[in-house]
Short mmCIF file of C-alpha atoms in Angstrom, two decimals:
data_model
loop_
_atom_site.label_atom_id
_atom_site.label_comp_id
_atom_site.label_asym_id
_atom_site.label_seq_id
_atom_site.Cartn_x
_atom_site.Cartn_y
_atom_site.Cartn_z
CA MET A 1 -13.29 28.23 -48.14
CA LYS A 2 -15.70 30.49 -49.98
CA ARG A 3 -16.24 33.98 -48.68
CA ASN A 4 -18.21 33.74 -45.43
CA TRP A 5 -21.05 36.16 -46.16
CA GLU A 6 -23.06 35.10 -43.11
CA ALA A 7 -20.15 35.98 -40.85
CA LEU A 8 -19.75 39.33 -42.59
CA VAL A 9 -23.44 40.10 -42.03
CA LEU A 10 -23.13 39.19 -38.35
CA ARG A 11 -20.12 41.47 -38.01
CA ALA A 12 -22.10 44.29 -39.62
CA MET A 13 -24.81 43.66 -37.00
CA GLY A 14 -22.30 44.00 -34.17
CA GLY A 15 -21.10 40.42 -33.93
CA ARG A 16 -17.56 39.93 -32.66
CA THR A 17 -15.42 37.14 -34.06
CA PHE A 18 -12.61 35.26 -32.33
CA ARG A 19 -10.35 32.31 -33.12
CA LEU A 20 -10.56 29.42 -30.66
CA THR A 21 -7.72 26.93 -30.20
CA VAL A 22 -8.28 23.34 -29.07
CA ARG A 23 -6.32 22.53 -25.90
CA GLY A 24 -7.81 19.15 -25.05
CA THR A 25 -10.43 16.57 -26.05
CA GLU A 26 -12.53 14.31 -23.86
CA PRO A 27 -15.14 11.66 -24.76
CA VAL A 28 -18.34 11.84 -22.70
CA GLY A 29 -20.35 8.65 -22.70
CA GLY A 30 -20.56 7.13 -26.15
CA ARG A 31 -22.31 9.94 -27.98
CA TYR A 32 -20.60 13.19 -26.98
CA GLN A 33 -17.20 14.79 -27.36
CA ARG A 34 -16.07 17.62 -25.08
CA LEU A 35 -13.44 20.03 -26.39
CA HIS A 36 -11.47 22.36 -24.13
CA VAL A 37 -10.44 25.56 -25.91
CA ASP A 38 -8.49 28.77 -25.47
CA ASP A 39 -10.93 31.59 -26.15
CA GLY A 40 -8.79 33.97 -28.22
CA GLY A 41 -9.79 36.88 -25.98
CA LEU A 42 -13.54 36.20 -26.25
CA LEU A 43 -14.41 36.13 -22.55
CA ALA A 44 -12.31 39.18 -21.68
CA GLU A 45 -13.99 41.24 -24.40
CA CYS A 46 -17.55 39.95 -24.18
CA GLY A 47 -17.92 38.95 -20.52
CA VAL A 48 -19.87 35.92 -19.34
CA HIS A 49 -23.56 35.37 -18.60
CA PRO A 50 -25.72 32.29 -17.89
CA THR A 51 -26.73 30.29 -21.00
CA MET A 52 -24.10 32.14 -23.08
CA TRP A 53 -23.71 30.71 -26.57
CA ILE A 54 -21.54 31.32 -29.60
CA ARG A 55 -21.66 30.50 -33.31
CA LEU A 56 -18.92 28.23 -34.66
CA TRP A 57 -17.99 28.28 -38.35
CA PHE A 58 -17.17 24.99 -40.07
CA ASP A 59 -15.88 24.22 -43.56
CA ASN A 60 -18.50 22.14 -45.37
CA ASP A 61 -16.73 21.13 -48.60
CA GLY A 62 -15.62 24.70 -49.20
CA ARG A 63 -18.84 26.30 -47.99
CA PRO A 64 -19.17 27.97 -44.56
CA HIS A 65 -21.54 26.25 -42.14
CA GLN A 66 -22.44 27.62 -38.72
CA ARG A 67 -23.88 26.03 -35.59
CA ALA A 68 -24.54 27.50 -32.13
CA TYR A 69 -23.04 26.01 -28.95
CA THR A 70 -23.40 26.89 -25.28
CA LEU A 71 -20.24 27.58 -23.31
CA VAL A 72 -19.36 25.00 -20.65
CA ASP A 73 -17.46 26.18 -17.54
CA PRO A 74 -16.20 29.50 -18.93
CA ASP A 75 -13.14 30.75 -17.04
CA PRO A 76 -12.47 34.43 -17.90
CA ALA A 77 -9.29 34.54 -15.81
CA ALA A 78 -7.73 31.67 -17.74
CA GLY A 79 -9.37 32.59 -21.06
CA ARG A 80 -10.76 29.09 -21.52
CA PHE A 81 -14.03 27.20 -21.77
CA SER A 82 -15.33 23.88 -23.05
CA LEU A 83 -17.84 22.87 -25.73
CA GLU A 84 -19.87 19.66 -26.05
CA PHE A 85 -20.70 18.06 -29.40
CA ALA A 86 -23.26 15.33 -30.08
CA LEU A 87 -21.58 12.70 -32.26
CA HIS A 88 -24.10 12.18 -35.04
CA ASP A 89 -23.64 12.54 -38.78
CA GLY A 90 -22.94 16.17 -39.58
CA VAL A 91 -20.26 18.71 -40.32
CA ALA A 92 -19.85 19.88 -36.72
CA ALA A 93 -19.70 16.35 -35.29
CA ARG A 94 -17.10 15.28 -37.84
CA TRP A 95 -14.95 18.29 -37.02
CA ALA A 96 -15.21 17.66 -33.27
CA SER A 97 -14.41 13.95 -33.65
CA ALA A 98 -11.27 14.71 -35.64
CA ALA A 99 -10.16 17.76 -33.62
CA ARG A 100 -6.66 17.65 -32.17
CA VAL A 101 -4.73 19.92 -29.82
CA GLY A 102 -3.70 23.04 -31.73
CA ASP A 103 -6.61 23.00 -34.18
CA THR A 104 -8.46 26.31 -34.50
CA ILE A 105 -11.98 27.43 -35.39
CA GLU A 106 -13.68 30.78 -35.83
CA ALA A 107 -16.42 31.77 -33.37
CA THR A 108 -18.83 34.72 -33.48
CA VAL A 109 -20.60 36.24 -30.47
CA GLN A 110 -23.92 37.76 -31.52
CA GLY A 111 -27.42 37.32 -30.11
CA SER A 112 -26.62 35.83 -26.70
CA GLY A 113 -27.65 38.11 -23.83
CA PHE A 114 -29.69 36.40 -21.10
CA ARG A 115 -29.73 37.87 -17.59
CA LEU A 116 -31.30 36.37 -14.49
CA PRO A 117 -34.17 38.44 -13.06
CA ASP A 118 -33.34 40.90 -10.28
CA PRO A 119 -34.53 40.29 -7.61
CA ALA A 120 -33.95 36.58 -7.97
CA PRO A 121 -37.05 34.40 -8.56
CA ARG A 122 -38.35 32.24 -5.74
CA HIS A 123 -38.24 29.17 -8.00
CA LEU A 124 -36.78 28.18 -11.37
CA TYR A 125 -38.67 25.87 -13.74
CA LEU A 126 -36.27 24.67 -16.43
CA VAL A 127 -37.06 22.47 -19.44
CA GLY A 128 -34.20 21.23 -21.61
CA ASP A 129 -32.51 18.26 -23.20
CA ALA A 130 -29.00 17.04 -23.91
CA ALA A 131 -28.39 19.93 -26.32
CA SER A 132 -29.36 22.61 -23.82
CA LEU A 133 -28.09 20.91 -20.66
CA PRO A 134 -24.95 23.11 -20.56
CA ALA A 135 -27.26 26.13 -20.44
CA VAL A 136 -29.39 24.50 -17.73
CA ASN A 137 -26.24 23.88 -15.70
CA SER A 138 -25.13 27.49 -16.12
CA LEU A 139 -28.46 28.64 -14.66
CA LEU A 140 -28.17 26.27 -11.71
CA ASP A 141 -24.62 27.52 -11.10
CA ALA A 142 -25.66 31.18 -11.41
CA ALA A 143 -28.49 30.80 -8.89
CA PRO A 144 -27.27 28.01 -6.58
CA ASP A 145 -29.55 28.96 -3.70
CA VAL A 146 -32.78 29.16 -5.72
CA PRO A 147 -34.96 26.03 -5.66
CA ALA A 148 -35.39 24.56 -9.13
CA THR A 149 -37.39 21.93 -10.94
CA VAL A 150 -35.70 20.62 -14.07
CA TRP A 151 -37.04 18.39 -16.83
CA VAL A 152 -34.39 16.92 -19.14
CA GLU A 153 -35.46 15.03 -22.25
CA TYR A 154 -33.12 12.27 -23.44
CA ALA A 155 -33.14 10.18 -26.60
CA HIS A 156 -30.44 7.69 -25.51
CA ASP A 157 -29.33 6.43 -22.11
CA ASP A 158 -25.79 7.62 -22.91
CA GLU A 159 -27.04 11.19 -22.68
CA LYS A 160 -27.28 10.76 -18.92
CA ALA A 161 -23.49 10.89 -18.91
CA LEU A 162 -24.03 14.66 -19.13
CA PRO A 163 -25.21 15.19 -15.54
CA PRO A 164 -27.19 18.20 -14.32
CA ARG A 165 -25.47 20.18 -11.57
CA ALA A 166 -28.25 19.69 -9.11
CA ARG A 167 -28.09 20.58 -5.42
CA GLU A 168 -30.30 19.08 -2.73
CA HIS A 169 -33.01 21.69 -3.36
CA HIS A 170 -33.09 20.96 -7.10
CA GLU A 171 -35.45 18.33 -8.49
CA VAL A 172 -34.37 16.73 -11.78
CA VAL A 173 -36.78 14.66 -13.87
CA TRP A 174 -35.34 12.70 -16.79
CA VAL A 175 -37.96 12.26 -19.55
CA PRO A 176 -37.42 9.78 -22.42
CA ARG A 177 -38.05 11.21 -25.89
CA ARG A 178 -41.18 9.55 -27.25
CA ASP A 179 -43.82 10.38 -29.84
CA GLU A 180 -41.67 13.09 -31.45
CA GLY A 181 -41.41 14.96 -28.15
CA ARG A 182 -45.07 14.75 -27.22
CA HIS A 183 -44.22 12.81 -24.07
CA LEU A 184 -42.04 15.67 -22.78
CA VAL A 185 -44.73 18.25 -23.56
CA ASP A 186 -47.43 16.24 -21.78
CA THR A 187 -45.18 15.51 -18.78
CA VAL A 188 -44.21 19.15 -18.32
CA ARG A 189 -47.68 20.54 -18.93
CA SER A 190 -49.20 18.24 -16.31
CA ALA A 191 -46.65 19.31 -13.68
CA LEU A 192 -45.96 23.00 -14.28
CA PRO A 193 -47.61 25.44 -11.89
CA GLY A 194 -48.30 29.07 -12.67
CA VAL A 195 -46.41 31.06 -10.01
CA ASP A 196 -46.04 34.84 -9.97
CA ASP A 197 -42.54 34.93 -8.46
CA ALA A 198 -41.01 32.10 -10.51
CA HIS A 199 -39.00 32.17 -13.71
CA TYR A 200 -39.60 29.69 -16.53
CA TRP A 201 -36.83 28.77 -18.98
CA VAL A 202 -37.69 26.45 -21.88
CA ALA A 203 -35.06 25.34 -24.40
CA CYS A 204 -35.59 22.01 -26.12
CA GLU A 205 -36.69 20.87 -29.60
CA ALA A 206 -38.39 23.76 -31.43
CA ALA A 207 -41.91 22.32 -31.68
CA SER A 208 -41.87 21.14 -28.05
CA THR A 209 -40.60 24.55 -26.94
CA ARG A 210 -43.49 26.25 -28.76
CA ASP A 211 -46.08 23.90 -27.24
CA ILE A 212 -44.81 24.35 -23.68
CA THR A 213 -44.48 28.11 -24.12
CA ARG A 214 -48.03 28.34 -25.43
CA HIS A 215 -49.27 26.45 -22.38
CA LEU A 216 -47.38 28.75 -20.02
CA ARG A 217 -48.67 31.92 -21.66
CA ARG A 218 -52.25 30.99 -22.55
CA THR A 219 -53.22 28.41 -19.94
CA LEU A 220 -51.17 29.41 -16.91
CA GLY A 221 -51.07 33.15 -17.64
CA VAL A 222 -47.30 33.46 -17.18
CA GLY A 223 -46.10 36.96 -18.07
CA ARG A 224 -43.44 37.70 -20.68
CA HIS A 225 -41.01 38.94 -18.04
CA GLN A 226 -41.18 35.53 -16.32
CA LEU A 227 -40.49 33.43 -19.39
CA THR A 228 -37.44 32.72 -21.55
CA ALA A 229 -37.94 30.30 -24.45
CA LEU A 230 -35.64 29.23 -27.28
CA GLY A 231 -35.87 26.24 -29.61
CA TYR A 232 -32.41 24.63 -29.52
CA TRP A 233 -32.91 22.38 -32.54
CA SER A 234 -35.59 21.23 -34.96
CA ALA A 235 -36.74 17.69 -35.64
CA ARG A 236 -38.17 18.78 -39.01
#
């Protein structure tokens, strides 16, 4: 592999790099692969927080290629967590499909730092999709007693094999992806209230995330401290 300049830059910016080892593989529905990994000391050194994500480094015909993934069920005591990969054409998907027990991959921790508000919000409004559902689940797990309304966009029925961890006081609305994400934007905008003691977390396709965030800020007057927004992927 050629020299990984991106990784070197991240290290210079304070990123910490670890080597993960595959300990198990598990198909999820027909479109996802879940890998269980040993963390190489990552959780002990970096700690754990809701929506925590890492950068994985793949070999793309001799060139380094990085993608970000949210941790699933991190267990600091055991030094393990899982990762979920969408099985479409791409370097990361091909690696995950072929991964076997004992395979290793480099991971960098840099840029992930979300914290739930203190005191806890009275309500969580979460907007995500299959890519960000692990992060949605980590928020529901971190604040199990807080009522939540969750919109999850899906492009294929198989994506519903990745279930939200909803309790009885959590409302989950599955929204089919239509009109390049416009259907999700319209659905969420028509239902979102502007509430002073709520927290809003938006992490879906980049253009949809921008549209929903703009509505929250400009139309509903939601303050910066109440809003977390991150485009998880781009359709363009």
